[in-house]
Amino acid sequence: MKFEKIDPKSVAENSAKLIGSDWMLVCAGDRGGFNMMTASWGAFGFMWNMPAFFVFVRPSRYTYEFMESRDFFTVNILPESRRDALNICGSRSGRDCDKAAAAGLTPEFTENGVYFAEARLVFECRKAYSQMMEAGSFADKTLVEKWYAASDFHKMYVGVVERALAAK
Ligand SMILES: Cc1cc2nc3c(=O)[nH]c(=O)nc-3n(C[C@H](O)[C@H](O)[C@H](O)COP(=O)(O)O)c2cc1C
């Protein structure tokens, strides 16, 4: 797939649909090692006067280790025809298998990280802020009961979009 650089602000799609329905493939790492996972909780918005992604990763995910140790991550939006790949990357762990091979995805390496040739949109994000969610910070405590019964709180990462690509 060939890509062209785009202005992140030119993405006309509704981000609630982009993330909540199309889903994201969040990837961090480099040639020495990388991992990716499906994510459907997060946001694409504007922070510190820059386009930014907000992604939420539980520390139990293998991807978390790469999110922690690397300065960049990518958000990949795949076409509907690759829904199978998203299901694989959202149900299997890179600890147990070669997920890229299992999902039929082709990693493309840049100086900052990894994206996938099959994506229709790619956002290369520089980690700007991260914070573990805490029970005490929830105004709505029913969310804690519903989603964090095992105290496995997400860590939020805010990544400033340094480069956005669209498949030609
Ligand atoms: C549709 C969908 C959305 C998901 N969203 C998230 C998410 O936002 N955050 C998260 O931590 N896990 C999310 N997951 C779960 C991870 O993708 C899943 O646990 C994955 O197997 C982790 O892989 P890893 O261990 O290789 O990192 C989602 C799974 C699916 C199927």
PDB file of C-alpha atoms and ligand atoms in Angstrom, residues 19-26 35-42 55-66 83 86-97 99 152 154-155, ligand 1:
ATOM      1  CA  ILE A  19     -12.323   4.467  17.307  1.00  0.00           C
ATOM      2  CA  GLY A  20     -15.532   2.925  18.635  1.00  0.00           C
ATOM      3  CA  SER A  21     -16.652   1.124  15.463  1.00  0.00           C
ATOM      4  CA  ASP A  22     -13.709   0.807  13.089  1.00  0.00           C
ATOM      5  CA  TRP A  23     -11.329   0.251  16.030  1.00  0.00           C
ATOM      6  CA  MET A  24      -7.649   1.167  16.295  1.00  0.00           C
ATOM      7  CA  LEU A  25      -4.595  -0.998  16.075  1.00  0.00           C
ATOM      8  CA  VAL A  26      -2.159   0.523  18.577  1.00  0.00           C
ATOM      9  CA  ASN A  35       3.684  -5.385  19.532  1.00  0.00           C
ATOM     10  CA  MET A  36       0.227  -4.254  18.628  1.00  0.00           C
ATOM     11  CA  MET A  37      -3.259  -4.618  20.020  1.00  0.00           C
ATOM     12  CA  THR A  38      -6.774  -3.687  19.040  1.00  0.00           C
ATOM     13  CA  ALA A  39      -8.209  -0.788  21.012  1.00  0.00           C
ATOM     14  CA  SER A  40     -11.641   0.790  20.855  1.00  0.00           C
ATOM     15  CA  TRP A  41     -11.472   3.090  23.853  1.00  0.00           C
ATOM     16  CA  GLY A  42      -9.777   6.410  23.363  1.00  0.00           C
ATOM     17  CA  VAL A  55      -5.292   5.686  24.154  1.00  0.00           C
ATOM     18  CA  PHE A  56      -5.941   3.499  27.179  1.00  0.00           C
ATOM     19  CA  VAL A  57      -3.900   0.338  27.747  1.00  0.00           C
ATOM     20  CA  ARG A  58      -4.193  -2.106  30.628  1.00  0.00           C
ATOM     21  CA  PRO A  59      -0.810  -3.055  32.143  1.00  0.00           C
ATOM     22  CA  SER A  60      -1.633  -6.738  31.594  1.00  0.00           C
ATOM     23  CA  ARG A  61      -1.282  -6.266  27.810  1.00  0.00           C
ATOM     24  CA  TYR A  62       2.027  -7.197  26.219  1.00  0.00           C
ATOM     25  CA  THR A  63       1.678  -3.977  24.212  1.00  0.00           C
ATOM     26  CA  TYR A  64       1.932  -2.060  27.506  1.00  0.00           C
ATOM     27  CA  GLU A  65       5.605  -3.030  27.831  1.00  0.00           C
ATOM     28  CA  PHE A  66       6.316  -1.392  24.468  1.00  0.00           C
ATOM     29  CA  ARG A  83     -11.714  -6.934  10.559  1.00  0.00           C
ATOM     30  CA  LEU A  86      -8.403  -6.702  14.387  1.00  0.00           C
ATOM     31  CA  ASN A  87     -10.205  -9.627  16.002  1.00  0.00           C
ATOM     32  CA  ILE A  88      -6.948 -11.595  16.169  1.00  0.00           C
ATOM     33  CA  CYS A  89      -4.969  -8.644  17.558  1.00  0.00           C
ATOM     34  CA  GLY A  90      -7.713  -8.047  20.116  1.00  0.00           C
ATOM     35  CA  SER A  91      -7.964 -11.616  21.374  1.00  0.00           C
ATOM     36  CA  ARG A  92      -4.470 -13.055  21.185  1.00  0.00           C
ATOM     37  CA  SER A  93      -1.323 -11.870  22.927  1.00  0.00           C
ATOM     38  CA  GLY A  94       2.004 -11.179  21.292  1.00  0.00           C
ATOM     39  CA  ARG A  95       3.498 -12.998  24.273  1.00  0.00           C
ATOM     40  CA  ASP A  96       2.161 -16.262  22.855  1.00  0.00           C
ATOM     41  CA  CYS A  97       2.382 -15.877  19.092  1.00  0.00           C
ATOM     42  CA  LYS A  99       0.590 -11.650  15.916  1.00  0.00           C
ATOM     43  CA  ASP A 152      -6.723  -3.590  36.455  1.00  0.00           C
ATOM     44  CA  HIS A 154      -5.978   1.413  32.256  1.00  0.00           C
ATOM     45  CA  LYS A 155      -3.024   3.674  31.754  1.00  0.00           C
TER      46      LYS A 155
HETATM   47  C1  LIG B   1     -12.739  -4.406  19.969  1.00  0.00           C
HETATM   48  C2  LIG B   1     -11.669  -4.489  21.044  1.00  0.00           C
HETATM   49  C3  LIG B   1     -11.282  -3.338  21.702  1.00  0.00           C
HETATM   50  C4  LIG B   1     -10.297  -3.369  22.700  1.00  0.00           C
HETATM   51  N1  LIG B   1      -9.928  -2.204  23.310  1.00  0.00           N
HETATM   52  C5  LIG B   1      -8.945  -2.220  24.245  1.00  0.00           C
HETATM   53  C6  LIG B   1      -8.513  -0.998  24.849  1.00  0.00           C
HETATM   54  O1  LIG B   1      -8.951   0.119  24.499  1.00  0.00           O
HETATM   55  N2  LIG B   1      -7.563  -1.078  25.816  1.00  0.00           N
HETATM   56  C7  LIG B   1      -7.025  -2.275  26.217  1.00  0.00           C
HETATM   57  O2  LIG B   1      -6.157  -2.285  27.106  1.00  0.00           O
HETATM   58  N3  LIG B   1      -7.410  -3.444  25.639  1.00  0.00           N
HETATM   59  C8  LIG B   1      -8.342  -3.441  24.654  1.00  0.00           C
HETATM   60  N4  LIG B   1      -8.701  -4.612  24.036  1.00  0.00           N
HETATM   61  C9  LIG B   1      -8.086  -5.878  24.451  1.00  0.00           C
HETATM   62  C10 LIG B   1      -6.714  -6.146  23.782  1.00  0.00           C
HETATM   63  O3  LIG B   1      -6.729  -5.834  22.414  1.00  0.00           O
HETATM   64  C11 LIG B   1      -6.368  -7.643  23.974  1.00  0.00           C
HETATM   65  O4  LIG B   1      -6.297  -7.954  25.338  1.00  0.00           O
HETATM   66  C12 LIG B   1      -5.119  -8.071  23.243  1.00  0.00           C
HETATM   67  O5  LIG B   1      -5.124  -9.478  23.131  1.00  0.00           O
HETATM   68  C13 LIG B   1      -3.845  -7.622  23.935  1.00  0.00           C
HETATM   69  O6  LIG B   1      -2.762  -8.118  23.195  1.00  0.00           O
HETATM   70  P1  LIG B   1      -1.245  -8.065  23.692  1.00  0.00           P
HETATM   71  O7  LIG B   1      -1.151  -8.879  24.971  1.00  0.00           O
HETATM   72  O8  LIG B   1      -0.476  -8.690  22.560  1.00  0.00           O
HETATM   73  O9  LIG B   1      -0.901  -6.630  23.903  1.00  0.00           O
HETATM   74  C14 LIG B   1      -9.687  -4.603  23.035  1.00  0.00           C
HETATM   75  C15 LIG B   1     -10.077  -5.773  22.367  1.00  0.00           C
HETATM   76  C16 LIG B   1     -11.034  -5.721  21.361  1.00  0.00           C
HETATM   77  C17 LIG B   1     -11.437  -6.976  20.633  1.00  0.00           C
END
